[in-house]
PDB file of C-alpha atoms in Angstrom:
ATOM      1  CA  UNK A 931       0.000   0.000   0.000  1.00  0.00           C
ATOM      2  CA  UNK A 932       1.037   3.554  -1.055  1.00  0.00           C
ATOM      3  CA  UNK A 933       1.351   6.467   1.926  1.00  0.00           C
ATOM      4  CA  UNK A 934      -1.955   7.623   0.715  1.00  0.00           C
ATOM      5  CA  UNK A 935      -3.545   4.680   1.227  1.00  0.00           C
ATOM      6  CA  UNK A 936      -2.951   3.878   4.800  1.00  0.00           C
ATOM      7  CA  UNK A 937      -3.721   7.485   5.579  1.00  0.00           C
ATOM      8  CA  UNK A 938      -7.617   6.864   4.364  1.00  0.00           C
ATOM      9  CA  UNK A 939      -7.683   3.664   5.688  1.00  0.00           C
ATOM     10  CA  UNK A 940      -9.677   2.920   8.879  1.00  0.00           C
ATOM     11  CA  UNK A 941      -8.098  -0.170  10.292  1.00  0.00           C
ATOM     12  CA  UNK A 942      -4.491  -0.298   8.736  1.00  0.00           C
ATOM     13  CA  UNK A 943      -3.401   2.888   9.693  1.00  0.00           C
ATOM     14  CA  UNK A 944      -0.429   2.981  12.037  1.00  0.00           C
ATOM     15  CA  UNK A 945       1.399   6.596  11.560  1.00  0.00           C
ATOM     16  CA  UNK A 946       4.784   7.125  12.889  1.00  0.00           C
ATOM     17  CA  UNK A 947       7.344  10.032  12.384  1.00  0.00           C
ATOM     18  CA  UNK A 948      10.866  10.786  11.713  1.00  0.00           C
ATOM     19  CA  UNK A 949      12.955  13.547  13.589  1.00  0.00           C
ATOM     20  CA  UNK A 950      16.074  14.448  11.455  1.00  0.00           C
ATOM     21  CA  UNK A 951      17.993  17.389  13.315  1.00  0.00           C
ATOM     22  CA  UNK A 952      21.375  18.400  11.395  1.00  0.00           C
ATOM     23  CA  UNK A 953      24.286  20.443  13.419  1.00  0.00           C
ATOM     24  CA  UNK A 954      26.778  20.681  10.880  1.00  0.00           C
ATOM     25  CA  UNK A 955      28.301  17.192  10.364  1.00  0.00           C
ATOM     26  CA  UNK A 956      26.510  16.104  13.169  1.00  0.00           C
ATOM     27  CA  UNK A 957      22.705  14.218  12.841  1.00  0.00           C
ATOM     28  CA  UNK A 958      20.594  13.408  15.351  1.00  0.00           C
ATOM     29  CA  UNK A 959      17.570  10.910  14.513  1.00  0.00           C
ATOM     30  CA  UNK A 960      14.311   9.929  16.285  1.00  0.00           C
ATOM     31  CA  UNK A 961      11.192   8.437  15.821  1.00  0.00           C
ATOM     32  CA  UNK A 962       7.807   8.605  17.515  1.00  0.00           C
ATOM     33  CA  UNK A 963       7.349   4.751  17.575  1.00  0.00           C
ATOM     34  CA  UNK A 964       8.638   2.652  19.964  1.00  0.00           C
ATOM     35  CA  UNK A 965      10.939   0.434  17.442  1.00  0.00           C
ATOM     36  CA  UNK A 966      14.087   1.258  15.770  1.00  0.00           C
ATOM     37  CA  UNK A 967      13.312   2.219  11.943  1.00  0.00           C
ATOM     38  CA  UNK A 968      15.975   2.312   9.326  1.00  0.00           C
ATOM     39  CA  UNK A 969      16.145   5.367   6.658  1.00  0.00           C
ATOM     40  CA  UNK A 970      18.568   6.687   4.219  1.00  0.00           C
ATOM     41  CA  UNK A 971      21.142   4.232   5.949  1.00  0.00           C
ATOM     42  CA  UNK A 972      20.337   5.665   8.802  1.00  0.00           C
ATOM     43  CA  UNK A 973      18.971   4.409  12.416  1.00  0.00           C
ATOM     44  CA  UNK A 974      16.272   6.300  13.743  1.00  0.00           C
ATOM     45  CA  UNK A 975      15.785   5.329  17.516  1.00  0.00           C
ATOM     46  CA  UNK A 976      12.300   5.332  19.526  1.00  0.00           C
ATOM     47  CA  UNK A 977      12.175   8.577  22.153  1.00  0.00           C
ATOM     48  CA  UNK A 978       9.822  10.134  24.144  1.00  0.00           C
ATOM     49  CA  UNK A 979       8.675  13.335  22.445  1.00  0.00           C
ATOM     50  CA  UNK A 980       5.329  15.427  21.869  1.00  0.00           C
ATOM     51  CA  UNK A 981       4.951  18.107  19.321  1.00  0.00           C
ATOM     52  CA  UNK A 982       2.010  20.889  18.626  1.00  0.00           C
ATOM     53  CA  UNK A 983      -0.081  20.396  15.754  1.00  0.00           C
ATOM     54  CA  UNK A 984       1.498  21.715  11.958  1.00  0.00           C
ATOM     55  CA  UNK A 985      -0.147  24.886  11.316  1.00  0.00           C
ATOM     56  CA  UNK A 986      -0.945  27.304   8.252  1.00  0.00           C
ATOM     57  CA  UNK A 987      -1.271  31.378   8.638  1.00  0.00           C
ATOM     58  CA  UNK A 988       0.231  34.566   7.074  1.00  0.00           C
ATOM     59  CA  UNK A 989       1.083  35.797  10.607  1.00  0.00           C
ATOM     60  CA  UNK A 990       5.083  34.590  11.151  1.00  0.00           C
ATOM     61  CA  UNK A 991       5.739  34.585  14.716  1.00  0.00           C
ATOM     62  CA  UNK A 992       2.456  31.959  14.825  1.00  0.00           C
ATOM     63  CA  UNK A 993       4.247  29.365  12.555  1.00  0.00           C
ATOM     64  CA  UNK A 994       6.086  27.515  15.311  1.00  0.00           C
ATOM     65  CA  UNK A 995       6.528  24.121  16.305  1.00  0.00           C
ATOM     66  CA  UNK A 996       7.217  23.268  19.452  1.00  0.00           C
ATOM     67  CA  UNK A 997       8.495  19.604  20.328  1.00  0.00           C
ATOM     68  CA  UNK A 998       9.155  18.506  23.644  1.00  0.00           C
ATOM     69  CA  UNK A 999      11.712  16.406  24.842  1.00  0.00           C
ATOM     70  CA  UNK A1000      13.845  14.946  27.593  1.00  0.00           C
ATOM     71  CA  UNK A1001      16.529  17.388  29.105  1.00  0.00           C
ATOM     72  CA  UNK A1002      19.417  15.635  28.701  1.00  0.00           C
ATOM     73  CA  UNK A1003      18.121  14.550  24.837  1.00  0.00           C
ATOM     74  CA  UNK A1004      21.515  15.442  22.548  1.00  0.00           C
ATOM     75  CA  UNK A1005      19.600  17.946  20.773  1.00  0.00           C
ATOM     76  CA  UNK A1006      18.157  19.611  23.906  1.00  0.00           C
ATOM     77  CA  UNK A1007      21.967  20.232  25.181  1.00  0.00           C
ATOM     78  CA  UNK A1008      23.422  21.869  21.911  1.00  0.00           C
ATOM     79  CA  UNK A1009      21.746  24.775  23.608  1.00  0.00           C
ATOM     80  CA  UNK A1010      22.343  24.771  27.559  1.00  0.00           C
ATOM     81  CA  UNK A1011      24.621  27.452  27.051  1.00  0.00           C
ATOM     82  CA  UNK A1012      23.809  29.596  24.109  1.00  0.00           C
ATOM     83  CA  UNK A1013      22.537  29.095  20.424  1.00  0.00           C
ATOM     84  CA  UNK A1014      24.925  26.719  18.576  1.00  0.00           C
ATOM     85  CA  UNK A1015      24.422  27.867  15.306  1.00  0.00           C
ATOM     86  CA  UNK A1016      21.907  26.658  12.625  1.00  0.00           C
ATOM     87  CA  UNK A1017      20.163  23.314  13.667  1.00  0.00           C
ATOM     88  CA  UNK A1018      17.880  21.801  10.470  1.00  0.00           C
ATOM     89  CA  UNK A1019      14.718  19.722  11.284  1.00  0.00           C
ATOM     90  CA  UNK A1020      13.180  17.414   8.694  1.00  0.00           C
ATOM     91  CA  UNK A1021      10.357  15.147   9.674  1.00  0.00           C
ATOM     92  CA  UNK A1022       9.288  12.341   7.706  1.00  0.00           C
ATOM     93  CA  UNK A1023       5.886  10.323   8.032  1.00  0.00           C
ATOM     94  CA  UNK A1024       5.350   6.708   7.408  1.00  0.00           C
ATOM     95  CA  UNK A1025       3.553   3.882   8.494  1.00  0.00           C
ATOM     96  CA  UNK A1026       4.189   0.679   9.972  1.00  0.00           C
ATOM     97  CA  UNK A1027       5.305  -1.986   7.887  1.00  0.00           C
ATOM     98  CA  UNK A1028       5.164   0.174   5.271  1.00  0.00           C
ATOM     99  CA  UNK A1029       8.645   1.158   3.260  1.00  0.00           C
ATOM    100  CA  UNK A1030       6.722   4.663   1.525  1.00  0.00           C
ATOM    101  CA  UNK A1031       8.355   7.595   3.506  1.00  0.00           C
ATOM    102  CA  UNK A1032       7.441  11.525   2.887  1.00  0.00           C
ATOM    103  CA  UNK A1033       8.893  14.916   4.121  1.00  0.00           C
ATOM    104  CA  UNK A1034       6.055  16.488   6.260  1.00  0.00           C
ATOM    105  CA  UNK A1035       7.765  19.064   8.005  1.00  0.00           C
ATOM    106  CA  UNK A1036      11.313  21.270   6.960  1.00  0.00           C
ATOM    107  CA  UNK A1037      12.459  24.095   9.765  1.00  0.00           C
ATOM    108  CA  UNK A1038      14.922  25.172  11.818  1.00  0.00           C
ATOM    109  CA  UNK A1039      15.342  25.491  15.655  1.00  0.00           C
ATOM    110  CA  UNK A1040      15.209  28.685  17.088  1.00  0.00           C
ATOM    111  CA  UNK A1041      15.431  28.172  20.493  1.00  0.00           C
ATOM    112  CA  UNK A1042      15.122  25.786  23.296  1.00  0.00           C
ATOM    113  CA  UNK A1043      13.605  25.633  26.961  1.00  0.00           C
ATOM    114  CA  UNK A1044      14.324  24.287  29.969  1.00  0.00           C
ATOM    115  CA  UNK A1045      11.667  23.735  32.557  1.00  0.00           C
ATOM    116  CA  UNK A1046      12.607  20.564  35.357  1.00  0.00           C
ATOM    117  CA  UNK A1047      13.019  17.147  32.925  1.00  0.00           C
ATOM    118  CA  UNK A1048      12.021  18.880  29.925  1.00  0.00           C
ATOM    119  CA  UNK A1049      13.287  20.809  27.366  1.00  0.00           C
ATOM    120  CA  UNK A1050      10.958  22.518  24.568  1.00  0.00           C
ATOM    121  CA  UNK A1051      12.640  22.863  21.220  1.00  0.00           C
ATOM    122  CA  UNK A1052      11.017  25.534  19.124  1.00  0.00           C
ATOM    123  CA  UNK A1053      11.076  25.832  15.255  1.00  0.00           C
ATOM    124  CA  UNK A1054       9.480  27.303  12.537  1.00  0.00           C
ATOM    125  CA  UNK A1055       9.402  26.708   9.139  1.00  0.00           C
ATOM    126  CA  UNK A1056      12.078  26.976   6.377  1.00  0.00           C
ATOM    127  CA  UNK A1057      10.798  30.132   4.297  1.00  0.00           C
ATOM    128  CA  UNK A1058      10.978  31.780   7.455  1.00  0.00           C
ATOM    129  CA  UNK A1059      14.275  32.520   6.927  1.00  0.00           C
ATOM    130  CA  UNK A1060      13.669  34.490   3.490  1.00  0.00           C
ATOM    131  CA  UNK A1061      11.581  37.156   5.967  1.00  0.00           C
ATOM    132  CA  UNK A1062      13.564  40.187   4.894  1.00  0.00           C
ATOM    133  CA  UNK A1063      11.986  43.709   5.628  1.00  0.00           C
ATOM    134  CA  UNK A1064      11.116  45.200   2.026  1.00  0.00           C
ATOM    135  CA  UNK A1065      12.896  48.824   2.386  1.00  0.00           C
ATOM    136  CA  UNK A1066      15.954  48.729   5.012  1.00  0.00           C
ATOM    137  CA  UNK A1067      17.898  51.223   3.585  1.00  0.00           C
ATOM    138  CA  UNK A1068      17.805  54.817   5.588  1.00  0.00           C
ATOM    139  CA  UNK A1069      18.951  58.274   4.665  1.00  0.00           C
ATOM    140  CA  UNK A1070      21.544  58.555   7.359  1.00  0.00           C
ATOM    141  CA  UNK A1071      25.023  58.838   8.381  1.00  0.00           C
ATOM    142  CA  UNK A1072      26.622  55.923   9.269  1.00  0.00           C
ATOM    143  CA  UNK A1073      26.895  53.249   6.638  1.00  0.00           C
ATOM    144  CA  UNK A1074      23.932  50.869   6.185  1.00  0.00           C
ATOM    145  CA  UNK A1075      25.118  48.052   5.218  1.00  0.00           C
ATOM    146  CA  UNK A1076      25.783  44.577   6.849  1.00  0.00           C
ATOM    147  CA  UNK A1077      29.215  43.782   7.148  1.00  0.00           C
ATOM    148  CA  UNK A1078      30.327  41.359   4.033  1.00  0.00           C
ATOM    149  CA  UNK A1079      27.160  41.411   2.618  1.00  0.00           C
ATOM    150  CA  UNK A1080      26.340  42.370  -1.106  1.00  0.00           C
ATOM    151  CA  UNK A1081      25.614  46.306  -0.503  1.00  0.00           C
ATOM    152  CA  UNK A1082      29.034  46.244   1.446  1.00  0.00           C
ATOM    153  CA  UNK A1083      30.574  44.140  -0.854  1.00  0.00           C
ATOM    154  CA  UNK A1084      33.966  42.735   1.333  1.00  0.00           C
ATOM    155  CA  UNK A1085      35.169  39.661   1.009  1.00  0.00           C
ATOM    156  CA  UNK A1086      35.049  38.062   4.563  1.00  0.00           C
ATOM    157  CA  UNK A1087      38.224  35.669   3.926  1.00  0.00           C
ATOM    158  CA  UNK A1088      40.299  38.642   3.076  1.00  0.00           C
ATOM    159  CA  UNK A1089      39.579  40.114   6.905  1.00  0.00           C
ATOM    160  CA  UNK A1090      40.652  36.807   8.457  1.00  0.00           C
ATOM    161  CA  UNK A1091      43.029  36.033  10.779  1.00  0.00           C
ATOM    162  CA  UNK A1092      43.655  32.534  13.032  1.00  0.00           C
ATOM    163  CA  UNK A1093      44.309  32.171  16.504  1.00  0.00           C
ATOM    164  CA  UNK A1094      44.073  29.717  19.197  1.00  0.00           C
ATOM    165  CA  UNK A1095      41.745  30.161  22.377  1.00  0.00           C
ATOM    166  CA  UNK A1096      43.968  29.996  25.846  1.00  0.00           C
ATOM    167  CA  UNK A1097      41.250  30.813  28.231  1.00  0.00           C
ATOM    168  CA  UNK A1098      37.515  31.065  28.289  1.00  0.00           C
ATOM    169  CA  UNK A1099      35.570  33.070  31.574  1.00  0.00           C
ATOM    170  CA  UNK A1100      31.889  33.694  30.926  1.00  0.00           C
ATOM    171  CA  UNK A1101      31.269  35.187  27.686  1.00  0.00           C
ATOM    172  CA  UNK A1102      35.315  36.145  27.537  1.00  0.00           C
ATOM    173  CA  UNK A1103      37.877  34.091  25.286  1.00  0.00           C
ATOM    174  CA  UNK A1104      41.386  34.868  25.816  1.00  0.00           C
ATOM    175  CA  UNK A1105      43.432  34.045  22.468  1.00  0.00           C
ATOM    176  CA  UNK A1106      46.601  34.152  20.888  1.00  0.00           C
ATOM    177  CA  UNK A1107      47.981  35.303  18.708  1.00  0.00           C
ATOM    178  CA  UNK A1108      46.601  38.920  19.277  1.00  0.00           C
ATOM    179  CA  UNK A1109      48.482  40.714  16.361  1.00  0.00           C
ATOM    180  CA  UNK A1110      45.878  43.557  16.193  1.00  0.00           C
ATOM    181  CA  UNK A1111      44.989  46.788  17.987  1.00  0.00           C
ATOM    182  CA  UNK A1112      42.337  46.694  20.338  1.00  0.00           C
ATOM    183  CA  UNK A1113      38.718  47.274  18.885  1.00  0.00           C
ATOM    184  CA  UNK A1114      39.424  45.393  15.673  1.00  0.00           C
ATOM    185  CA  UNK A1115      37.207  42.957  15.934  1.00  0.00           C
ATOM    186  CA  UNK A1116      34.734  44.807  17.888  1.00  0.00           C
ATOM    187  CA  UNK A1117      31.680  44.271  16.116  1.00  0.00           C
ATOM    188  CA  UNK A1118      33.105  41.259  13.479  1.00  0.00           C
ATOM    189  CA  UNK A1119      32.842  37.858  14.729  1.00  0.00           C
ATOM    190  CA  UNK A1120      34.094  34.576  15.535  1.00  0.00           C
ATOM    191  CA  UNK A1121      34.024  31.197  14.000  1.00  0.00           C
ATOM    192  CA  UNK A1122      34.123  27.384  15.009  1.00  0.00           C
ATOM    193  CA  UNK A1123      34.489  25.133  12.695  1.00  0.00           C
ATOM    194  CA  UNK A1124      32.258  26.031   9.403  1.00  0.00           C
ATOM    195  CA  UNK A1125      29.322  25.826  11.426  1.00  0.00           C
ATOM    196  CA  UNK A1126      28.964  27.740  14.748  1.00  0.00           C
ATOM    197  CA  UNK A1127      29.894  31.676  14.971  1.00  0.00           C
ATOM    198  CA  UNK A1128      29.367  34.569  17.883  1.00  0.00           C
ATOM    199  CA  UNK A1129      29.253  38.010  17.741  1.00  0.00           C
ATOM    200  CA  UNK A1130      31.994  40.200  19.275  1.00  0.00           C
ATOM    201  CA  UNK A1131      30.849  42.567  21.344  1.00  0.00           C
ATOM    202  CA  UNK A1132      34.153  44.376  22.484  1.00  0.00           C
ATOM    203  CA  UNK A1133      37.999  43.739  21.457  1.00  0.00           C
ATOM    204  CA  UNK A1134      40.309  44.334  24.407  1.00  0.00           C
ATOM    205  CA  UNK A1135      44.115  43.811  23.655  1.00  0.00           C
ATOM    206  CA  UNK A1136      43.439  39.711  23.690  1.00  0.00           C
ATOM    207  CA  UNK A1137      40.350  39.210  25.093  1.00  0.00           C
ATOM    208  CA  UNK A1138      37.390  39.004  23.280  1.00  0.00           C
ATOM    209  CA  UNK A1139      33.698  39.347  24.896  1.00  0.00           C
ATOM    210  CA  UNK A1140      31.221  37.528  22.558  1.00  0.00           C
ATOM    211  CA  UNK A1141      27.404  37.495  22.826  1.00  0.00           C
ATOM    212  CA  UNK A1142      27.492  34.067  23.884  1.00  0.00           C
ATOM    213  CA  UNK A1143      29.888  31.103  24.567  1.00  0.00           C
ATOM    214  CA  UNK A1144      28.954  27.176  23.469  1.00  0.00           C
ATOM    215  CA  UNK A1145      30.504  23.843  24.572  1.00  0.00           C
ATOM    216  CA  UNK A1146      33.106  24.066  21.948  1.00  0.00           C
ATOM    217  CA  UNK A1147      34.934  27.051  23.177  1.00  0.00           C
ATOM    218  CA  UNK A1148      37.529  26.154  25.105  1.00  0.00           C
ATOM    219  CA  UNK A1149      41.431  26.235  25.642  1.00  0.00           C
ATOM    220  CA  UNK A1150      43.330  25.135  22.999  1.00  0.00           C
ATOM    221  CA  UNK A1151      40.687  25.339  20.330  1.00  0.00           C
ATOM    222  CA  UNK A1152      41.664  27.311  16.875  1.00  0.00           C
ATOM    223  CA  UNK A1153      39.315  29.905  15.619  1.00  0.00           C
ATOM    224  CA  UNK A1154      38.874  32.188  12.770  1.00  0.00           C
ATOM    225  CA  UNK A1155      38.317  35.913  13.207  1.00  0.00           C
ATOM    226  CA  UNK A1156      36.759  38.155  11.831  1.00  0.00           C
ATOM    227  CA  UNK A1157      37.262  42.147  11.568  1.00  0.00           C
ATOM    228  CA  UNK A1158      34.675  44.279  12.764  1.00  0.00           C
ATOM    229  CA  UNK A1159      33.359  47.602  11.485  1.00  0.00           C
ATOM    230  CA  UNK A1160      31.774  50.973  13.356  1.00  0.00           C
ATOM    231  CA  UNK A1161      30.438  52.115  10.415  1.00  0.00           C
ATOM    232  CA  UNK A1162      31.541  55.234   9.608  1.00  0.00           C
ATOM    233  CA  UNK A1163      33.433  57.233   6.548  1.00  0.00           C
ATOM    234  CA  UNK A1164      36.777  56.928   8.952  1.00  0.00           C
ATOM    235  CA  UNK A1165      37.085  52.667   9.618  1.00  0.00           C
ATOM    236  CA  UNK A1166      35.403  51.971   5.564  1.00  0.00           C
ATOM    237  CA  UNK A1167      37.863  54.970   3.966  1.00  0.00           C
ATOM    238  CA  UNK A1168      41.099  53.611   5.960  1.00  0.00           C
ATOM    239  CA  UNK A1169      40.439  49.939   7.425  1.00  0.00           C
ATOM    240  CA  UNK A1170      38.864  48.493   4.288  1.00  0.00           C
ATOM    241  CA  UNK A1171      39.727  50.412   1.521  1.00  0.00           C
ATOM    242  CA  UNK A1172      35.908  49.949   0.595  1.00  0.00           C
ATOM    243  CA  UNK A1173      34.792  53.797   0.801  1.00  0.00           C
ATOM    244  CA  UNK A1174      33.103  53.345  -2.995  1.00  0.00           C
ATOM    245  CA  UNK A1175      30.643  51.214  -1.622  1.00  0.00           C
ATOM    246  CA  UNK A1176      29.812  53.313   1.628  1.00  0.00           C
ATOM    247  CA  UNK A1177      26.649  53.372   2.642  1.00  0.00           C
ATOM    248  CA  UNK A1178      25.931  56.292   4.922  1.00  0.00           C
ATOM    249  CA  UNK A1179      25.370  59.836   3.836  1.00  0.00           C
ATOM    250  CA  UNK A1180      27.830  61.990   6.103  1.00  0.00           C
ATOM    251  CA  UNK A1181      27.056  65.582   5.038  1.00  0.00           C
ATOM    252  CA  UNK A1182      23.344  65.209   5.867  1.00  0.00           C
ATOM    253  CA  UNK A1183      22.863  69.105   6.806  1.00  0.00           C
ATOM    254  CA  UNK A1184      22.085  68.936  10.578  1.00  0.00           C
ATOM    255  CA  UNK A1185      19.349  72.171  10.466  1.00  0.00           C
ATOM    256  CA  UNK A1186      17.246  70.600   7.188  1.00  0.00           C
ATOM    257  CA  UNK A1187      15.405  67.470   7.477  1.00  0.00           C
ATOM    258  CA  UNK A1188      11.988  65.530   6.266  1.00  0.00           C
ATOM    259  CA  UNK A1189      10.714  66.100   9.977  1.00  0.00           C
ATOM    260  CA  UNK A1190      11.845  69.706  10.403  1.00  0.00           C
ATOM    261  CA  UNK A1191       9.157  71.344   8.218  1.00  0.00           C
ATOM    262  CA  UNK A1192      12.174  72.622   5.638  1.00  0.00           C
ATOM    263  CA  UNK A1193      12.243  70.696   2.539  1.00  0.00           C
ATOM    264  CA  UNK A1194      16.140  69.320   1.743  1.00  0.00           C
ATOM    265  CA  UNK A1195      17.161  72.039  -1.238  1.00  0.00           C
TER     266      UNK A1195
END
């Protein structure tokens, strides 16, 4: 029998899922029945989980799924300490006996709870992602682009230098070696592996504060960094070289404005 058979069926109907979360190289894989199934060459194995109902709506922040889990599930603890960095979720349906599997579900995690044994893993759906506001650009002074990104136009790998992490307290990573004046990374970023990065939120001779910290940071670990930008004429004229493509408008006459009641001449 086909998929779409057993789901009209009255008596033969025995529905199961598939949980496929992807960390990188790393794949975790459950399913909602209580034997092991075999997918793709894979082994998904039975665990206690619930999840909320798929639904369909224009409104974004409704489109979440929430699973819940075990605490100590491996999924669950990719984010005791802070976001890891993109986790995929694919669920597949099936039904006993039955070798016809089909994708159902395709999202993301976007964040995880902890409340006493259980942790609730929330995702939404893949287009998500696209969500872009329509107009972001602003008439204003500092530059408005993203850092590396196609209105700013850098090449990331050509602002990248290597070090190795000595200490880590809290959000703080001590590294080596520091080769660059303090605030040069302020406001670039960190990355582990080609998976996970953080944020740097301040660049202190060679210690780092990040927005978060994840299992994976710790001494002796190599890293890739990345240079950071303020945003203004002075670090895109004379740290990148990339003034062509700045984005802010720096003579914006400070007495004339839209909201002033004097039109811009």
């Amino acid at each position: 029998m086909t998929l779409s058979s057993f789901e009209k069926s009255i008596h033969d109907a025995r529905p199961l899922e598939l949980y496929e979360f992807s960390h990188g190289l790393s794949i975790f894989t459950y399913t909602s029945g209580d034997e092991v199934i075999s997918f793709q060459s894979r082994t998904y194995t039975p665990t206690a989980l619930t999840r909320s109902t798929f639904g369909s709506t224009t409104e974004v922040s409704k489109m979440k799924l929430e699973i819940e889990v075990a605490r100590d599930n491996e999924v669950a603890k990719l984010f005791i300490r802070s976001h890891p960095g993109p986790v995929k979720l694919t669920i597949y349906r099936m039904h006993r006996g039955d070798s016809d599997v089909v994708p159902q579900w395709i999202g993301r995690v976007v964040n995880v709870e902890f409340s006493g044994l259980i942790a609730k893993i929330t995702c939404a759906p893949i287009y998500t992602s696209l969500e872009r506001a329509g107009l972001r650009g602003m008439f204003q002074r500092l530059c408005r682009h993203a850092l590396y990104d196609t209105g700013c136009t850098l090449n990331a790998a050509a602002f990248r230098d290597t070090a190795t992490i000595v200490s880590v307290v809290g959000s703080a990573i001590t590294v080596v070696p520091m080769n660059r004046p303090s605030g040069w990374y302020t406001g670039g970023y960190i990355e582990v592996g080609d998976v996970e990065k953080k944020m740097i939120r301040d660049h202190t001779n060679d210690v780092l504060t990040l927005t978060g910290v994840t299992a994976s940071l710790k001494a002796g670990v190599t890293i890739n960094l990345y240079a950071g930008c303020v945003h203004d004429r002075n670090a895109c004229l004379n740290k990148f070289n990339n003034f062509d493509n700045y984005g802010g408008f720096e003579f914006i006459p400070n007495d004339m404005g839209p909201f002033k009641g004097d039109p811009i001449e």
